[in-house]
mmCIF file of C-alpha atoms and ligand atoms in Angstrom:
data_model
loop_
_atom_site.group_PDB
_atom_site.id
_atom_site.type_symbol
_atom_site.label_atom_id
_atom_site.label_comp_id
_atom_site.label_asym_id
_atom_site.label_seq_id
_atom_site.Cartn_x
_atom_site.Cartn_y
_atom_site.Cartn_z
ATOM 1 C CA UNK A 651 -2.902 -49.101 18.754
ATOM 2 C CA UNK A 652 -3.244 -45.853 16.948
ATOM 3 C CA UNK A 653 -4.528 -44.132 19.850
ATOM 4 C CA UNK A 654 -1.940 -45.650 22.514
ATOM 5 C CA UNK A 655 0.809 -44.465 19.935
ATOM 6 C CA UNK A 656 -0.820 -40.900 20.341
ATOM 7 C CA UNK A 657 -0.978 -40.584 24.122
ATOM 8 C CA UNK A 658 2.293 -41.649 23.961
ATOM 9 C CA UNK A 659 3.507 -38.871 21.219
ATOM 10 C CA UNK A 660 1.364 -36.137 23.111
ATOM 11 C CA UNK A 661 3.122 -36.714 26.107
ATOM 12 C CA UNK A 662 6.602 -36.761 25.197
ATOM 13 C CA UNK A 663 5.453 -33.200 23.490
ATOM 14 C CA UNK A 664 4.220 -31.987 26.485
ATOM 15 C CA UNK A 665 7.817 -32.270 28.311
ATOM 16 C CA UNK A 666 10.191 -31.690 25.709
ATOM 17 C CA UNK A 667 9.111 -27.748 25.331
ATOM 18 C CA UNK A 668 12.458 -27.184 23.554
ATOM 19 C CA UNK A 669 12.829 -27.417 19.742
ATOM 20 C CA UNK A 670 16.202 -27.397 18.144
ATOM 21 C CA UNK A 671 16.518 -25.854 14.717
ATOM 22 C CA UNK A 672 20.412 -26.138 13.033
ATOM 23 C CA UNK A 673 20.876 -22.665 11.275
ATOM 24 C CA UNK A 674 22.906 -23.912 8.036
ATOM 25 C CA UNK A 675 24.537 -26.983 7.275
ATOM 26 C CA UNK A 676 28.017 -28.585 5.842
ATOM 27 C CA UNK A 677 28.141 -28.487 1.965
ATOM 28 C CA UNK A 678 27.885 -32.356 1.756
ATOM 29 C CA UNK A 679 24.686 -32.563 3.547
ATOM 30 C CA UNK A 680 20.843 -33.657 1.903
ATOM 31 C CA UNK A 681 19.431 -30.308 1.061
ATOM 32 C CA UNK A 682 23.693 -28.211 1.162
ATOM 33 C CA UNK A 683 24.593 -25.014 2.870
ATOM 34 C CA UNK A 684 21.425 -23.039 2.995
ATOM 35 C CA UNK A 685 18.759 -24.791 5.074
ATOM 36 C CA UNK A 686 17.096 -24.278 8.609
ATOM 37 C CA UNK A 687 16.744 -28.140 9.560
ATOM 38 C CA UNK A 688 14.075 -28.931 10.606
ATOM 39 C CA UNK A 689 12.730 -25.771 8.512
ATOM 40 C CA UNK A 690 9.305 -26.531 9.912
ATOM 41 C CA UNK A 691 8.520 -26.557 13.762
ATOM 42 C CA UNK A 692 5.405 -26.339 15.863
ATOM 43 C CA UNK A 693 5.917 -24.337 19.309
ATOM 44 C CA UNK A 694 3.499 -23.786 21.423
ATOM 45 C CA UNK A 695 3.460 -20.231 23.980
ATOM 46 C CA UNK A 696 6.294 -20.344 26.236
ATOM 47 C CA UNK A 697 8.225 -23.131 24.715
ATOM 48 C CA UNK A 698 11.562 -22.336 23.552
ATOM 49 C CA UNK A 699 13.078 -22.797 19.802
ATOM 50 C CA UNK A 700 16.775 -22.886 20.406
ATOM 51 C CA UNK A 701 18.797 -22.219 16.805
ATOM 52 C CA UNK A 702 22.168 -23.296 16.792
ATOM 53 C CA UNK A 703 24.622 -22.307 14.378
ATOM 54 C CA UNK A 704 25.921 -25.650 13.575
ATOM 55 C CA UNK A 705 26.671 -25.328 9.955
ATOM 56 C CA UNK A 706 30.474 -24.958 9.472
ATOM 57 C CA UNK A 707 31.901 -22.487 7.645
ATOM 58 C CA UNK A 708 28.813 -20.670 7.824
ATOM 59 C CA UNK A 709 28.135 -16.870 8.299
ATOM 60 C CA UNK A 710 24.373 -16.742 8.819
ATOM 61 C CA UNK A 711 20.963 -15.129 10.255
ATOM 62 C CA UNK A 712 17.692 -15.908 11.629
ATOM 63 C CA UNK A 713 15.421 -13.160 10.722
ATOM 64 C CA UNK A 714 11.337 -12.983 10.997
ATOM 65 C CA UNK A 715 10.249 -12.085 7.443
ATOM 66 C CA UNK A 716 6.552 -12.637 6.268
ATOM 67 C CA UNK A 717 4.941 -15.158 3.752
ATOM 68 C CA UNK A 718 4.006 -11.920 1.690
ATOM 69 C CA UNK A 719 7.762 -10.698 1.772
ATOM 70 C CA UNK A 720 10.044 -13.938 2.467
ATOM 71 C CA UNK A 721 13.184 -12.379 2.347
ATOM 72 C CA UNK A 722 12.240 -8.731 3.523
ATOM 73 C CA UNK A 723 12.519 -8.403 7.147
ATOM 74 C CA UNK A 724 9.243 -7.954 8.952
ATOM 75 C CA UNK A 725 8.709 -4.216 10.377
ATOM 76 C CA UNK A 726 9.201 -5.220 14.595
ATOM 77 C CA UNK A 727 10.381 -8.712 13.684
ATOM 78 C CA UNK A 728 13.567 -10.633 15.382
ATOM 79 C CA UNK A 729 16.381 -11.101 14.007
ATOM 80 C CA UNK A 730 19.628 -12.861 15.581
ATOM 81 C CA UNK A 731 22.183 -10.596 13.864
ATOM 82 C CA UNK A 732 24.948 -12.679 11.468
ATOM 83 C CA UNK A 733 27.032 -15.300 13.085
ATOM 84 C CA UNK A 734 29.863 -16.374 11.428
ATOM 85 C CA UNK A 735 31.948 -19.766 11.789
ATOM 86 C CA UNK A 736 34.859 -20.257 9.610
ATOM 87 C CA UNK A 737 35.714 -23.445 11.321
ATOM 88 C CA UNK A 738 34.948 -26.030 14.017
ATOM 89 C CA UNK A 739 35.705 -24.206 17.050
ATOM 90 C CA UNK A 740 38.408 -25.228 19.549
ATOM 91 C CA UNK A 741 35.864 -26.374 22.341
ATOM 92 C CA UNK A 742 33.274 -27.951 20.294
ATOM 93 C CA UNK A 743 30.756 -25.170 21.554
ATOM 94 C CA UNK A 744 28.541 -23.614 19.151
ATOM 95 C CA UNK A 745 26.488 -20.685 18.775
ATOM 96 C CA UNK A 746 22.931 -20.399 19.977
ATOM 97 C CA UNK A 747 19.799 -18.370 20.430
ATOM 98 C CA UNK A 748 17.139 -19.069 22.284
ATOM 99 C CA UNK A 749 13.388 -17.609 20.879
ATOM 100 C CA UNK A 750 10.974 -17.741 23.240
ATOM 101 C CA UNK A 751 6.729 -18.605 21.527
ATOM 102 C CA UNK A 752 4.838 -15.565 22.663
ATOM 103 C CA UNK A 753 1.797 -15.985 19.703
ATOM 104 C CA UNK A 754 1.530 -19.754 18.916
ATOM 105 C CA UNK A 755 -1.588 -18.934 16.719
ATOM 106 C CA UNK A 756 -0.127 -16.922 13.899
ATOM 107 C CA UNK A 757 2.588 -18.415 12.047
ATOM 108 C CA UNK A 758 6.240 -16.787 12.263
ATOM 109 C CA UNK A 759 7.816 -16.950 9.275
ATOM 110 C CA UNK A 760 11.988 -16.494 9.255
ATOM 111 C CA UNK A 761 14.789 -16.372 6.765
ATOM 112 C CA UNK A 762 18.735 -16.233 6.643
ATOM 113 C CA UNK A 763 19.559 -12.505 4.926
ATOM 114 C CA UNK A 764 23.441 -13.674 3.939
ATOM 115 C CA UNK A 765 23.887 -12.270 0.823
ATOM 116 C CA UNK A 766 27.438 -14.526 0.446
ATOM 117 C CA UNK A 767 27.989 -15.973 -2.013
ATOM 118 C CA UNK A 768 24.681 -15.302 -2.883
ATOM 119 C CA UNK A 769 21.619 -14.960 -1.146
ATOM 120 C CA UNK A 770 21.087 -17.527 1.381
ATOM 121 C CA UNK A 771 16.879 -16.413 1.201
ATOM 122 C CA UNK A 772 16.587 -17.110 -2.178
ATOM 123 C CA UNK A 773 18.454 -20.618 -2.090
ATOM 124 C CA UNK A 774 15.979 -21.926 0.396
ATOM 125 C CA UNK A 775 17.151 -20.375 3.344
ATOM 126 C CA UNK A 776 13.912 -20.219 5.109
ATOM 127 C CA UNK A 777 11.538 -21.465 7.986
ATOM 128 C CA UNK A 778 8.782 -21.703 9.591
ATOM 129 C CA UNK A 779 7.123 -21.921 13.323
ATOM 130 C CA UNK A 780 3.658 -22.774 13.498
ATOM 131 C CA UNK A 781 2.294 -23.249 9.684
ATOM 132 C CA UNK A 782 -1.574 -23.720 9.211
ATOM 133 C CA UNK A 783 -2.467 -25.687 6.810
ATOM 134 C CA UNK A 784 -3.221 -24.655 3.469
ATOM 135 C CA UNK A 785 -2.338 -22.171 0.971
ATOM 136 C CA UNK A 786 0.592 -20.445 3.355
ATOM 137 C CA UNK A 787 2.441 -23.562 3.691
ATOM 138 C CA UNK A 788 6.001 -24.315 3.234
ATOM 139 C CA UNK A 789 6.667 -25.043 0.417
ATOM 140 C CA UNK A 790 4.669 -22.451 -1.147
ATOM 141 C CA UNK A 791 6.821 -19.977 1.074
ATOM 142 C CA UNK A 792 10.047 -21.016 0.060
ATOM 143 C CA UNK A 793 8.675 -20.793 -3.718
ATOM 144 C CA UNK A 794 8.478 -17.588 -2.735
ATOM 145 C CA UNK A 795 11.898 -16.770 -1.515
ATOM 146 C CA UNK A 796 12.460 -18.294 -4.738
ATOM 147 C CA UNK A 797 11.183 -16.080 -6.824
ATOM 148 C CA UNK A 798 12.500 -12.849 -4.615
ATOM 149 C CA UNK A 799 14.143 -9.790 -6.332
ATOM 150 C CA UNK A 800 16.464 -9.261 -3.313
ATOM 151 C CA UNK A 801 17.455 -9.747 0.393
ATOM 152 C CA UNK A 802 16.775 -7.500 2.730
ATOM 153 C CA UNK A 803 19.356 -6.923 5.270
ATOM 154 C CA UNK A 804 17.808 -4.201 7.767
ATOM 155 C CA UNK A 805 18.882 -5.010 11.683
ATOM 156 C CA UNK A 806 15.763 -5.970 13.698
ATOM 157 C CA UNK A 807 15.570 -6.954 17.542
ATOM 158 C CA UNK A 808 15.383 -9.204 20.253
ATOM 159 C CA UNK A 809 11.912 -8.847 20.499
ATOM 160 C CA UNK A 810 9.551 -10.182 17.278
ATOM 161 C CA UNK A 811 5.761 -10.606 16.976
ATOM 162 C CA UNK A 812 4.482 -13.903 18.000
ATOM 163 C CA UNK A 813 8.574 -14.539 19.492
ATOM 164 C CA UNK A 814 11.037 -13.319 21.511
ATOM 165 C CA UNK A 815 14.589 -13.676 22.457
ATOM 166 C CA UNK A 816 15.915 -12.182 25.648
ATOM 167 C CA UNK A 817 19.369 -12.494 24.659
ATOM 168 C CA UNK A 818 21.515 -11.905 21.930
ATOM 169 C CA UNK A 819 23.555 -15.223 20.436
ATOM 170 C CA UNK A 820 25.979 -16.822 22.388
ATOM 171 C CA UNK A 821 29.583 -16.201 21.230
ATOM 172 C CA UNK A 822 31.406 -19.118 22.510
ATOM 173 C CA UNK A 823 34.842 -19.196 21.264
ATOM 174 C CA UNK A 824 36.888 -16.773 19.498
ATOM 175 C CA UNK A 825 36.174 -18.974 16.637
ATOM 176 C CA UNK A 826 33.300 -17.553 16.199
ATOM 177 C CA UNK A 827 32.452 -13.932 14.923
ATOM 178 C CA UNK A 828 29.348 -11.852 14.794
ATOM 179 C CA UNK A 829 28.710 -9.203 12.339
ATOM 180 C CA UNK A 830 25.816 -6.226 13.078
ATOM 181 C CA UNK A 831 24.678 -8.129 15.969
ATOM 182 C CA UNK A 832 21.657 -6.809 17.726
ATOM 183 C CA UNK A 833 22.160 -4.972 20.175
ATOM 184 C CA UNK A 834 20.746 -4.648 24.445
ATOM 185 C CA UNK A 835 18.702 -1.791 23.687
ATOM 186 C CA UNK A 836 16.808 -3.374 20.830
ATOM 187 C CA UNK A 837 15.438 -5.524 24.100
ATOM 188 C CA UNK A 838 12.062 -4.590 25.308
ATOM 189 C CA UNK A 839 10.672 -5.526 27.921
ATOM 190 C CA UNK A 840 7.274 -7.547 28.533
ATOM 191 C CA UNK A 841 7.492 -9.136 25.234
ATOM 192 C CA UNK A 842 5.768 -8.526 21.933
ATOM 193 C CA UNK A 843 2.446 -7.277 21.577
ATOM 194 C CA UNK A 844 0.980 -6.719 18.400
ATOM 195 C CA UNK A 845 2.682 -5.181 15.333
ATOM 196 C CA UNK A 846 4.959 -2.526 16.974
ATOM 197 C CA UNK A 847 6.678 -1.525 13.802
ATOM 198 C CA UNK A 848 8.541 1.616 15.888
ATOM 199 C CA UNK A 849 11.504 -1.022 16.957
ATOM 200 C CA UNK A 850 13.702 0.039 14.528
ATOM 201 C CA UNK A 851 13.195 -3.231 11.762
ATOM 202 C CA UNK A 852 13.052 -1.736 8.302
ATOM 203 C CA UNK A 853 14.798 0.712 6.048
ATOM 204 C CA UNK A 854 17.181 2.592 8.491
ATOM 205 C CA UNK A 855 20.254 1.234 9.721
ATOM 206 C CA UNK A 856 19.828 0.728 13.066
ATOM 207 C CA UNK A 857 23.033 2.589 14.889
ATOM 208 C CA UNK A 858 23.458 2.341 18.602
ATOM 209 C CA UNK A 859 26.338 4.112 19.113
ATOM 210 C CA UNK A 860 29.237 2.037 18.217
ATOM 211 C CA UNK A 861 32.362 2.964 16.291
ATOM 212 C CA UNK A 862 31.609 0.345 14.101
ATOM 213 C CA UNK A 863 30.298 1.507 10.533
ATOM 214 C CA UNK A 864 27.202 -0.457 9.952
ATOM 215 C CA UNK A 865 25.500 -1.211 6.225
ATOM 216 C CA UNK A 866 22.357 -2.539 7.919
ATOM 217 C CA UNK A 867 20.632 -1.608 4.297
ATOM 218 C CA UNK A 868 18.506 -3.564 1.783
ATOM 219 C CA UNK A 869 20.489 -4.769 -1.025
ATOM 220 C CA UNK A 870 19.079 -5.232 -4.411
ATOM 221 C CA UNK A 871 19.776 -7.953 -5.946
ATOM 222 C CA UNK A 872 20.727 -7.948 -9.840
ATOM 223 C CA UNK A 873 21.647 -10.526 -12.920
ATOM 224 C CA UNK A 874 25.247 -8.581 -12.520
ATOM 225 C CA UNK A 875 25.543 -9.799 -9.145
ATOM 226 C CA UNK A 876 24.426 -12.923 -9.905
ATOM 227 C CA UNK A 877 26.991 -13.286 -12.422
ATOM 228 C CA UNK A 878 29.952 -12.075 -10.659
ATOM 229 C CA UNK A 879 28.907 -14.642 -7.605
ATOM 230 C CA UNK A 880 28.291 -16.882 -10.027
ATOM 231 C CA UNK A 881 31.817 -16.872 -11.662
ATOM 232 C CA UNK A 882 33.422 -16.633 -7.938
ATOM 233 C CA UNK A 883 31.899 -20.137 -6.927
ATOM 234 C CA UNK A 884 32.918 -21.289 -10.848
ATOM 235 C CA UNK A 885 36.275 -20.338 -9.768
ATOM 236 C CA UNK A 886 35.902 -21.976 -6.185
ATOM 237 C CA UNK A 887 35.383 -19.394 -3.635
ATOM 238 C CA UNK A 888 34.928 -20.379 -0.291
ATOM 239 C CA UNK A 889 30.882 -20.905 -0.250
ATOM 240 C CA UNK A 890 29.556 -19.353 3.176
HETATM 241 C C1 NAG B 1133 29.795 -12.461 7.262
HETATM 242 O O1 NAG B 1133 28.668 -11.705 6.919
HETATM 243 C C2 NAG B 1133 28.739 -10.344 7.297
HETATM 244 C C3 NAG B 1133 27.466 -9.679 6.827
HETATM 245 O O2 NAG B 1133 27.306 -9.812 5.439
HETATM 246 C C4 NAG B 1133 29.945 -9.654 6.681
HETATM 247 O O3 NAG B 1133 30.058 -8.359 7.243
HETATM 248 C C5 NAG B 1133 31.193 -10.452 6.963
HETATM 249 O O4 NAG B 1133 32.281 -9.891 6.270
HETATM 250 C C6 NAG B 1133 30.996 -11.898 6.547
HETATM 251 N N1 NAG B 1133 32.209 -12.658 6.777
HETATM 252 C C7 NAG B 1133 32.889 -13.206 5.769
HETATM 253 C C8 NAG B 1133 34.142 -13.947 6.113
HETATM 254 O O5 NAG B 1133 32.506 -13.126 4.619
HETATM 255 C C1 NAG B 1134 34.494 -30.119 11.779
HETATM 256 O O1 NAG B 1134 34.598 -31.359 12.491
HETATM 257 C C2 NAG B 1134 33.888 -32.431 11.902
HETATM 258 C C3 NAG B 1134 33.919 -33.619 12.831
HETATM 259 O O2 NAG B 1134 35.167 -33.750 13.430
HETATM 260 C C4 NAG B 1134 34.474 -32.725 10.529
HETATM 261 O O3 NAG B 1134 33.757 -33.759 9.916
HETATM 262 C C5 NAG B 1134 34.365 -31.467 9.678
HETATM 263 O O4 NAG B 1134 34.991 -31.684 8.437
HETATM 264 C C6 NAG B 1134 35.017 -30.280 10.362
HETATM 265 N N1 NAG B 1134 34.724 -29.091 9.585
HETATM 266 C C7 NAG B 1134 35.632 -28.171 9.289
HETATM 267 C C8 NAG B 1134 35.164 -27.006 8.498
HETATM 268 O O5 NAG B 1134 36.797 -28.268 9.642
HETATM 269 C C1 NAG B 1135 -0.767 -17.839 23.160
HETATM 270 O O1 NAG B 1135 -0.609 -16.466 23.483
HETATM 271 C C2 NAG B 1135 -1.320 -15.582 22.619
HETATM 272 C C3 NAG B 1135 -0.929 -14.172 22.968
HETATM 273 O O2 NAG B 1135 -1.189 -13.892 24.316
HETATM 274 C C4 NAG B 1135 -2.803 -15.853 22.739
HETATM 275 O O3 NAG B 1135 -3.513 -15.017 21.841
HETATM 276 C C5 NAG B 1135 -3.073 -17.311 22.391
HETATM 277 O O4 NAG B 1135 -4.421 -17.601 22.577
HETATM 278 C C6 NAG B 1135 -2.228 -18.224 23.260
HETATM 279 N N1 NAG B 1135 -2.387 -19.602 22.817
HETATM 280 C C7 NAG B 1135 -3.021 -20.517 23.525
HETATM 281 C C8 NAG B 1135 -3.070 -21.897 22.951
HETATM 282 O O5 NAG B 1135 -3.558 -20.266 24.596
HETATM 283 C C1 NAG B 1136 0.626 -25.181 -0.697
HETATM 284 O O1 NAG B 1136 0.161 -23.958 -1.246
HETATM 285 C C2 NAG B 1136 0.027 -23.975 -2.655
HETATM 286 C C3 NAG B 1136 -0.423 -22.598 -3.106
HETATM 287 O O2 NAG B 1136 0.152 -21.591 -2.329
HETATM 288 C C4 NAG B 1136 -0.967 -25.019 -3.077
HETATM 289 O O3 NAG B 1136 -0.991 -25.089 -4.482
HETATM 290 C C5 NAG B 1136 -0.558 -26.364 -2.513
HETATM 291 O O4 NAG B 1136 -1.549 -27.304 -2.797
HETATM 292 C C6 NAG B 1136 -0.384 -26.268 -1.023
HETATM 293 N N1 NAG B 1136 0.074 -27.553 -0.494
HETATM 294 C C7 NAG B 1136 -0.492 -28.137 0.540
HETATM 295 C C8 NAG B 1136 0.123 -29.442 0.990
HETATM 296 O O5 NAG B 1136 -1.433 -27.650 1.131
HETATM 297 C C1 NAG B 1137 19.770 -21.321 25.143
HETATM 298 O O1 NAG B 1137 19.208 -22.303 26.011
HETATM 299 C C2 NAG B 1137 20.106 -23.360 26.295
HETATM 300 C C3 NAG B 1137 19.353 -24.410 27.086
HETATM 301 O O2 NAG B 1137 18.620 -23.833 28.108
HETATM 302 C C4 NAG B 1137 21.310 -22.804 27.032
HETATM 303 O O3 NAG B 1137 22.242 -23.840 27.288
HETATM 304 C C5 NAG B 1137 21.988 -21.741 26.192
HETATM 305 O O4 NAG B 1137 23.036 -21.135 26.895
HETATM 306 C C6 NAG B 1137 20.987 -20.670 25.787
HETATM 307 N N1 NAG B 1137 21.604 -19.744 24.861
HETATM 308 C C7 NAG B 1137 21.574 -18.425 25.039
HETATM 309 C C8 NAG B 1137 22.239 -17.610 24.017
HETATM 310 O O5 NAG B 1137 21.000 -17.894 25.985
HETATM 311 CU CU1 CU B 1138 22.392 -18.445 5.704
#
């Protein structure tokens, strides 16, 4: 029985090589807002982990972080840029962003940097592809993010270490908005190999010539901010 039950499972794995992950959820939902679900997914090389930004209003990120650092953006990670969706959009279509498994044997560890209304990373916001058992697990990870002093916010690229995207996020209504998105040239080609910290992850903004102003910097967080976001969801602002 057990075994017949386990062909069975190992086969369906073998032809679904697509994961879905749901990048935030509605308010009402087990687990609220902040939460990659599932926030735990095994990929092996080549399959595909397809986010989609399916929690509404939600302005959020998937970033590659480490489970030393789980809200500080990894030097070379990925990271999918903010999305934002205030509401439904017209055609039902929502955001998504396909990361292609490059290293299956190292776990990839990821986080949303939204800082509004206060730091999604620190409220759970966080995930993981490919978690070995032991003391790097989970929920010792999002303990963590817990505990972090801030969020960093730093642009990365397409391309991470151990997965790739080859496109930025879909933008498929005007309903939906994206804010410091990455952009082409952060692509490179042939996928990641090793720890190429040179693509332009940490401390400096990353500018690519647009008009735009960008503030892709780390932002301490402090008790003052706390207690200003604090009293602005007391007073009932819109939670992101
Ligand atoms: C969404 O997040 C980005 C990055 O923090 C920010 O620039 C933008 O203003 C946010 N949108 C709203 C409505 O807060
Ligand atoms: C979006 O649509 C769903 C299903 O129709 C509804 O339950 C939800 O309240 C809507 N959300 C917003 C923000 O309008
Ligand atoms: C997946 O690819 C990486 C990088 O090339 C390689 O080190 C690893 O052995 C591969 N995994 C499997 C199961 O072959
Ligand atoms: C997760 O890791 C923590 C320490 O980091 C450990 O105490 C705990 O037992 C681990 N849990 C599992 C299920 O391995
Ligand atoms: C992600 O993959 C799905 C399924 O193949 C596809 O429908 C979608 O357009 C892709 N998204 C992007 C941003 O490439
Ligand atoms: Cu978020």
């Amino acid at each position: 029985m057990r075994s017949a039950s386990f062909v069975v499972l190992a086969a369906a794995a073998a032809v679904s090589a697509q994961t879905v992950v749901n990048v935030g959820a509605e308010q009402a939902s087990p687990g609220g807002i902040f939460q990659f679900n599932p926030n735990t997914i095994t990929a092996t090389n080549n399959s595909v982990v397809t986010f989609v930004f399916s929690g509404i209003p939600g302005n959020h990120s998937v970033t590659q972080s480490s489970f030393a650092t789980p809200c500080e953006p990894l030097a070379g990670g990925f990271d999918s840029g903010w999305i934002e969706i205030l509401k439904n959009t017209t055609d039902g279509t929502l955001p998504t962003w396909n990361l292609t498994i490059t290293n299956d044997q190292t776990p990839i560890w990821f986080y949303c940097k939204q800082l509004a209304p206060m730091p999604h990373c620190i409220s759970g916001m966080v995930g993981v592809i490919n978690v070995k058992p032991g003391a790097n697990n989970f929920t010792a990870f999002q303990s963590k993010a817990a505990a972090a002093s801030g969020v960093g916010e730093a642009q990365g690229g397409l391309v991470g270490i151990g997965a790739s995207a080859s496109a930025p996020p879909s933008i498929p209504t005007a309903d939906v908005t994206t804010f410091l998105g990455v952009s082409a040239s952060a692509t490179a080609p042939g996928g990641a190999s090793g720890a190429s910290g040179a693509s332009g992850a940490s401390g400096a903004p990353s500018s690519t010539g647009s008009g735009k102003p960008s503030g892709a910097v780390s932002i301490g967080f402090n008790l003052n901010m706390l207690v200003v976001l604090g009293g602005l969801l007391a007073g009932g602002a819109f939670v992101l």
